[in-house]
Short mmCIF file of C-alpha atoms and ligand atoms in Angstrom, two decimals:
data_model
loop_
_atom_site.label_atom_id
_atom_site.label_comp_id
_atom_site.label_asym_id
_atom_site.label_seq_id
_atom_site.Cartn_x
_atom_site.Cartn_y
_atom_site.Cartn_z
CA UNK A 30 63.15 -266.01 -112.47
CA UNK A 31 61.64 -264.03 -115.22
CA UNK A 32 60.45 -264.95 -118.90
CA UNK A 33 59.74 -262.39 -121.35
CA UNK A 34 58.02 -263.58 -123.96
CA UNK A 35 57.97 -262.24 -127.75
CA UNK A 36 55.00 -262.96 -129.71
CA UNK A 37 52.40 -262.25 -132.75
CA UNK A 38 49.54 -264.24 -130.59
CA UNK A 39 50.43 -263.60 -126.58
CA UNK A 40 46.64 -264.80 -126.18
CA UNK A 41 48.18 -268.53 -126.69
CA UNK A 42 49.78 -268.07 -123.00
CA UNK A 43 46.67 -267.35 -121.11
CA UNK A 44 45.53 -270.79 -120.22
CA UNK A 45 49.02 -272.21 -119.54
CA UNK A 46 50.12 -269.26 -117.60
CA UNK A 47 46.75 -269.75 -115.17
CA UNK A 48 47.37 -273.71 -114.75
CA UNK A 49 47.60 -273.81 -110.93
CA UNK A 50 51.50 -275.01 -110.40
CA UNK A 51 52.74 -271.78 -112.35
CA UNK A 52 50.13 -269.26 -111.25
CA UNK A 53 50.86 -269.79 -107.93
CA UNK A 54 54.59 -269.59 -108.40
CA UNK A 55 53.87 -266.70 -110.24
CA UNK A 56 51.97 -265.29 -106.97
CA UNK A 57 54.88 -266.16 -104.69
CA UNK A 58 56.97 -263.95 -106.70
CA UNK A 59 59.34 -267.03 -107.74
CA UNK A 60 58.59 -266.87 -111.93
CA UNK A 61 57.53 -263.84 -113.55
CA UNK A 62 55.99 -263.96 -116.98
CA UNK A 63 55.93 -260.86 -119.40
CA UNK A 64 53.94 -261.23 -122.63
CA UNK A 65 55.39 -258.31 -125.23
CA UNK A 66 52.73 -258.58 -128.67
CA UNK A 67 55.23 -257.65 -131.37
CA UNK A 68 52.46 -256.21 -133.46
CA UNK A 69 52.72 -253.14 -131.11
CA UNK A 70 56.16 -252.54 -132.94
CA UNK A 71 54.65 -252.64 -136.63
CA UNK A 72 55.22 -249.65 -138.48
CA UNK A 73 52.69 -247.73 -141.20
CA UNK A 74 48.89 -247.93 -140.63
CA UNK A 75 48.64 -251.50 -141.70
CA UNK A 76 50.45 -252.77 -138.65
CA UNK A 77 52.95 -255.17 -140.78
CA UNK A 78 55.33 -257.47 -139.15
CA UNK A 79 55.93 -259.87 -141.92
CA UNK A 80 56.31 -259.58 -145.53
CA UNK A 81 57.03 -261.88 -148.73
CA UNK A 82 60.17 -262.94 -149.34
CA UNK A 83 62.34 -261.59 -151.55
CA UNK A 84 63.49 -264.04 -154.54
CA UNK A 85 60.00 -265.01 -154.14
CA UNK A 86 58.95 -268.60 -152.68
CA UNK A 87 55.44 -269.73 -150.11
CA UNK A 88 54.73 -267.78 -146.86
CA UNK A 89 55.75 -264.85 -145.37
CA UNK A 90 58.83 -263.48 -143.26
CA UNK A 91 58.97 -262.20 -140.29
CA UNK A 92 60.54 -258.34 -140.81
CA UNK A 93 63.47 -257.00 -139.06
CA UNK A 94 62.53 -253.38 -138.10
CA UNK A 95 59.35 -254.54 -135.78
CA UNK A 96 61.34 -257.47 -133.83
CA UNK A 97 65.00 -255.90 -133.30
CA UNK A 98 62.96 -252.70 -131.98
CA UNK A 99 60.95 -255.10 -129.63
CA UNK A 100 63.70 -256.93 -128.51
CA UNK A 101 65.65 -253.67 -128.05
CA UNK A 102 62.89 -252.42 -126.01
CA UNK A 103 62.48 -255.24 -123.79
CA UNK A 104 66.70 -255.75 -123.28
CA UNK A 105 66.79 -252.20 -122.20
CA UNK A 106 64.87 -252.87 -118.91
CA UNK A 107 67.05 -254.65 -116.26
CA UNK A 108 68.29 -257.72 -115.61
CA UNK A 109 69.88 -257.73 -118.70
CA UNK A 110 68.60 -261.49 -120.21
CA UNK A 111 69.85 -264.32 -122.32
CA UNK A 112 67.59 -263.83 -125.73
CA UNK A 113 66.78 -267.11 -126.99
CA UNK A 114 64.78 -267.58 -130.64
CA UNK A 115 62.56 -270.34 -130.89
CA UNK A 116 62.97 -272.37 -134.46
CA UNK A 117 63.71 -275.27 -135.94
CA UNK A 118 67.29 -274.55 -136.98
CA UNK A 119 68.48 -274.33 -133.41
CA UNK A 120 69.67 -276.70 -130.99
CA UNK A 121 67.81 -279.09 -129.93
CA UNK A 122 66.03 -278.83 -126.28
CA UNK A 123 67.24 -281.41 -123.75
CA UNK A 124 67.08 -281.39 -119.87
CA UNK A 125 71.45 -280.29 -120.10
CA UNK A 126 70.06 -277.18 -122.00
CA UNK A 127 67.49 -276.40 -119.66
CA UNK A 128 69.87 -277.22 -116.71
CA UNK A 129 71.84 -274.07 -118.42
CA UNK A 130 69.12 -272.40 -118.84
CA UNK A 131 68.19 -272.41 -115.60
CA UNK A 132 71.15 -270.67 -114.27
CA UNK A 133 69.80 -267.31 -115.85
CA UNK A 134 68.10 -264.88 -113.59
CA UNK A 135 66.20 -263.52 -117.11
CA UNK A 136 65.61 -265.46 -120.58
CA UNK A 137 63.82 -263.37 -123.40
CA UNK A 138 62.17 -265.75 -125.56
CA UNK A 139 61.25 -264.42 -129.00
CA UNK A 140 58.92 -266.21 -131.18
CA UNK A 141 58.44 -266.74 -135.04
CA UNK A 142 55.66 -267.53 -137.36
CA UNK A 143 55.25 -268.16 -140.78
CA UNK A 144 58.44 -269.17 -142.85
CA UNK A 145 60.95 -267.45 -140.58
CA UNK A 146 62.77 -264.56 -139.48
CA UNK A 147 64.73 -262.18 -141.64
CA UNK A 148 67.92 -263.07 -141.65
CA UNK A 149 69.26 -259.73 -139.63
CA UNK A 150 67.49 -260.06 -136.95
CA UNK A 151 69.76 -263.56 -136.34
CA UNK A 152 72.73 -260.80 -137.87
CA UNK A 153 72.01 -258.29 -135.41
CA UNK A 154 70.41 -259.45 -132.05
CA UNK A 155 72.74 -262.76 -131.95
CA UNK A 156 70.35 -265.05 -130.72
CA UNK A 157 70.69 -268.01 -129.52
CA UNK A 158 68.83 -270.50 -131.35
CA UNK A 159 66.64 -273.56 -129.82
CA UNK A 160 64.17 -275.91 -131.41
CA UNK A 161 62.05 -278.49 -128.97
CA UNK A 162 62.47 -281.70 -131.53
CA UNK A 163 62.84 -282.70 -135.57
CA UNK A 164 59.90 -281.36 -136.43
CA UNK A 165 57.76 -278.53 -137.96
CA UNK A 166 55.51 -276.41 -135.28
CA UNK A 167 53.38 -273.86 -136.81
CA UNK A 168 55.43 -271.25 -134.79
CA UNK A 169 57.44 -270.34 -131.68
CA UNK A 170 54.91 -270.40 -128.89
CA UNK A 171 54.42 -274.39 -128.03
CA UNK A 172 57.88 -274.42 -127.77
CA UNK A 173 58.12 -271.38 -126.10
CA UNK A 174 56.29 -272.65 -123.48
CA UNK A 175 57.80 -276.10 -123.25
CA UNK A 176 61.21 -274.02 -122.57
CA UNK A 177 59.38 -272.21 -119.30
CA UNK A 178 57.36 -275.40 -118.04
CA UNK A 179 61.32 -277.41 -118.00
CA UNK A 180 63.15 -274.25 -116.49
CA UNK A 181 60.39 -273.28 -113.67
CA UNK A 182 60.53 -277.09 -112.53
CA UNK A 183 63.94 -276.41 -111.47
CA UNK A 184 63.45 -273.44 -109.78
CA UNK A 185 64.38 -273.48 -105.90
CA UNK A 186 60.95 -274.31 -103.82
CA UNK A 187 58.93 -274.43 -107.43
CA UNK A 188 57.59 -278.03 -106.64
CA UNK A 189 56.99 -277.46 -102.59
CA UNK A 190 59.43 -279.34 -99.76
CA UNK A 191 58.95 -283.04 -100.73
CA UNK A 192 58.96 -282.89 -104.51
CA UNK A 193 62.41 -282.73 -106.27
CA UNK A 194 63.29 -282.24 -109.88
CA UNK A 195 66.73 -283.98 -109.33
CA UNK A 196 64.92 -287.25 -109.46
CA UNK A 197 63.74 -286.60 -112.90
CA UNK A 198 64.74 -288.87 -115.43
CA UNK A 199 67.41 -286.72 -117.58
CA UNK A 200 68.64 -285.07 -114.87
CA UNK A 201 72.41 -284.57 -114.58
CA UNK A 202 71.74 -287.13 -111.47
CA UNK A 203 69.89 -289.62 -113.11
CA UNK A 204 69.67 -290.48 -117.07
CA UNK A 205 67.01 -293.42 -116.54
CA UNK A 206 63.69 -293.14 -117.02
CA UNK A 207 61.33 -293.57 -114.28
CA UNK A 208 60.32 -296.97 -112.84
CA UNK A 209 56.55 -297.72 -113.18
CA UNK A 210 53.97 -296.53 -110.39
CA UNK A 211 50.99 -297.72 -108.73
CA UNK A 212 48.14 -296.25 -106.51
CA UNK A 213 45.04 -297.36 -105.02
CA UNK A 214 43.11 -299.35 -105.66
CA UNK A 215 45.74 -302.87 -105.03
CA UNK A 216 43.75 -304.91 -107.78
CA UNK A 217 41.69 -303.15 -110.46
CA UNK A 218 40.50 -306.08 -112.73
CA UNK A 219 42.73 -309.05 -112.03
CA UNK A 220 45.89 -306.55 -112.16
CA UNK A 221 47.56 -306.46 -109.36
CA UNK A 222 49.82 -304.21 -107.72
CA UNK A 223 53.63 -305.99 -107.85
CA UNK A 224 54.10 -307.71 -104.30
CA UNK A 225 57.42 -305.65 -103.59
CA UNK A 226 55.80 -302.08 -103.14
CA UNK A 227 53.56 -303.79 -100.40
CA UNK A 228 56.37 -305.12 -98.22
CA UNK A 229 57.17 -302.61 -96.34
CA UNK A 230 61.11 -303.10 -97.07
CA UNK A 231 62.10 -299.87 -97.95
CA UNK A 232 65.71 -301.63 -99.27
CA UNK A 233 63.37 -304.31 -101.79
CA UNK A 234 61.73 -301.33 -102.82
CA UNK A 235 64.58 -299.12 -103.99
CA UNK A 236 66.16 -301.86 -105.41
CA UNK A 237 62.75 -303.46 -107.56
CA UNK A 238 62.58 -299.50 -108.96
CA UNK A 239 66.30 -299.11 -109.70
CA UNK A 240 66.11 -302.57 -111.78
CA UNK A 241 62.85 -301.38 -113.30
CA UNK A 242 63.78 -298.41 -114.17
CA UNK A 243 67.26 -300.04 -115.94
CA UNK A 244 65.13 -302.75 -117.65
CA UNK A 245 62.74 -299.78 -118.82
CA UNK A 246 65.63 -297.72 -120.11
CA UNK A 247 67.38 -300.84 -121.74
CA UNK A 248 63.83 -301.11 -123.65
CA UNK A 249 63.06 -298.20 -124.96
CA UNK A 250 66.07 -295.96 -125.15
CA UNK A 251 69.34 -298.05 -125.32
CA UNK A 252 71.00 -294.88 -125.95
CA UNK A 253 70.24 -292.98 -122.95
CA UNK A 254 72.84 -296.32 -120.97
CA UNK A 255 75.79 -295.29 -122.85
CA UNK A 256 75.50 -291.49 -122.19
CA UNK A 257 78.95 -289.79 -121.20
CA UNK A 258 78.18 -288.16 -117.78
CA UNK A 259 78.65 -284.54 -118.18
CA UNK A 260 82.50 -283.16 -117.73
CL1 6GU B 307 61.26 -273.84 -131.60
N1 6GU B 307 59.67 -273.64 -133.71
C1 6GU B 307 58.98 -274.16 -134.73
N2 6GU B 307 58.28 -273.35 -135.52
N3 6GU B 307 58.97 -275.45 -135.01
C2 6GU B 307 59.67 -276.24 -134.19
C3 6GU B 307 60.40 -275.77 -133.10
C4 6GU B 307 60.39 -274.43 -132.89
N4 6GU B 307 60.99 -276.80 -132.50
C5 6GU B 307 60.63 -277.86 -133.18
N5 6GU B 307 59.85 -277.54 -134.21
#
């Protein structure tokens, strides 16, 4: 699968594209990251990609020439890819949206900065439009980045043989959150490791983490019980 990523700062990616899960899926050929700096699309000698707004107000915007031209650029190499703008005002990231997501051999993530993006670039380009949580990031990239570590994890052979992402909680197979673990060592300061994961009964087991992971949900997000399966 491959990201291309739109950015005033690509330099933010470096040490999350090296992190050892995605560089070596990035080595096997299975996720392919392109960083595209929009500066390279400023125009004049002062490099400009944002300006004041007009009708006045704080910050800057983000100008239309420089990112339609880079997005135009980038859409005009094959695959052709879903272009997705990172912002606030979009819908809000959840594992169904990256399940979607994930279905798309190409996703072209452009991201803002400052107070926003001229308004025809949304007129023009058609993004769509998706925002990580209700709250204010300083721009695009965190969340930029938070939309390729959920996708890759559901990439085919991403997380080796024995690791599977349909387990996860907020998968379409499974809207619980996880049941607690344990490791070595079996008592660390009094606290012991819970009898059950000891026994050897595979059956005890899987049904000690199914309760705990009900009692868990039932805790801390009532909500997530009464979600309608997806139609
Ligand atoms: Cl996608 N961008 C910015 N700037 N802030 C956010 C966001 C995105 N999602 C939540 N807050």
């Amino acid at each position: 699968m491959r990201f291309d990523v739109l950015t005033l700062f690509p330099e933010i990616f470096s040490g999350y594209l090296g992190q050892s899960l995605l560089s070596k899926a990035i080595e096997r050929g299975k996720v392919d990251v392109q960083l595209h700096d929009l500066r390279r699309w400023a125009k004049g000698k002062h490099q400009k990609v944002d300006d004041r707004p007009f009708g006045g107000g704080p910050g800057m915007v983000l100008m239309v020439e420089p990112v339609v031209e880079c997005v135009e650029a980038v859409q005009a190499e094959p695959p052709p890819g879903k272009l997705i703008l990172l912002t606030p005002q979009g819908r809000r990231l959840d594992q169904r949206v990256v399940e979607e997501l994930a279905t798309h051999e190409r996703l072209i993530l452009l991201c803002g900065r400052y107070e926003g993006f001229d308004q025809r670039i949304l007129d023009i380009l058609q993004p769509a439009e998706i925002s990580i949580g209700d709250f204010v990031l300083n721009g695009g990239e965190v969340a930029a980045m938070t939309v390729i570590d959920s996708v890759v994890r559901l990439i085919p052979g991403f997380l080796g043989d024995d690791e599977s992402s349909i387990q996860d909680s907020f998968s379409s197979g499974n809207r619980w959150l996880e049941c607690p673990q344990y490791t070595r060592p079996r008592v660390f300061r009094d606290w012991e490791v819970p009898e059950v994961l000891l026994s050897g009964d595979h059956e005890a087991i899987a049904r000690w983490r199914r309760e705990q992971s009900f009692l868990r949900t039932r805790e801390r997000r009532e909500d997530l019980l009464d979600d309608k399966p997806e139609v």
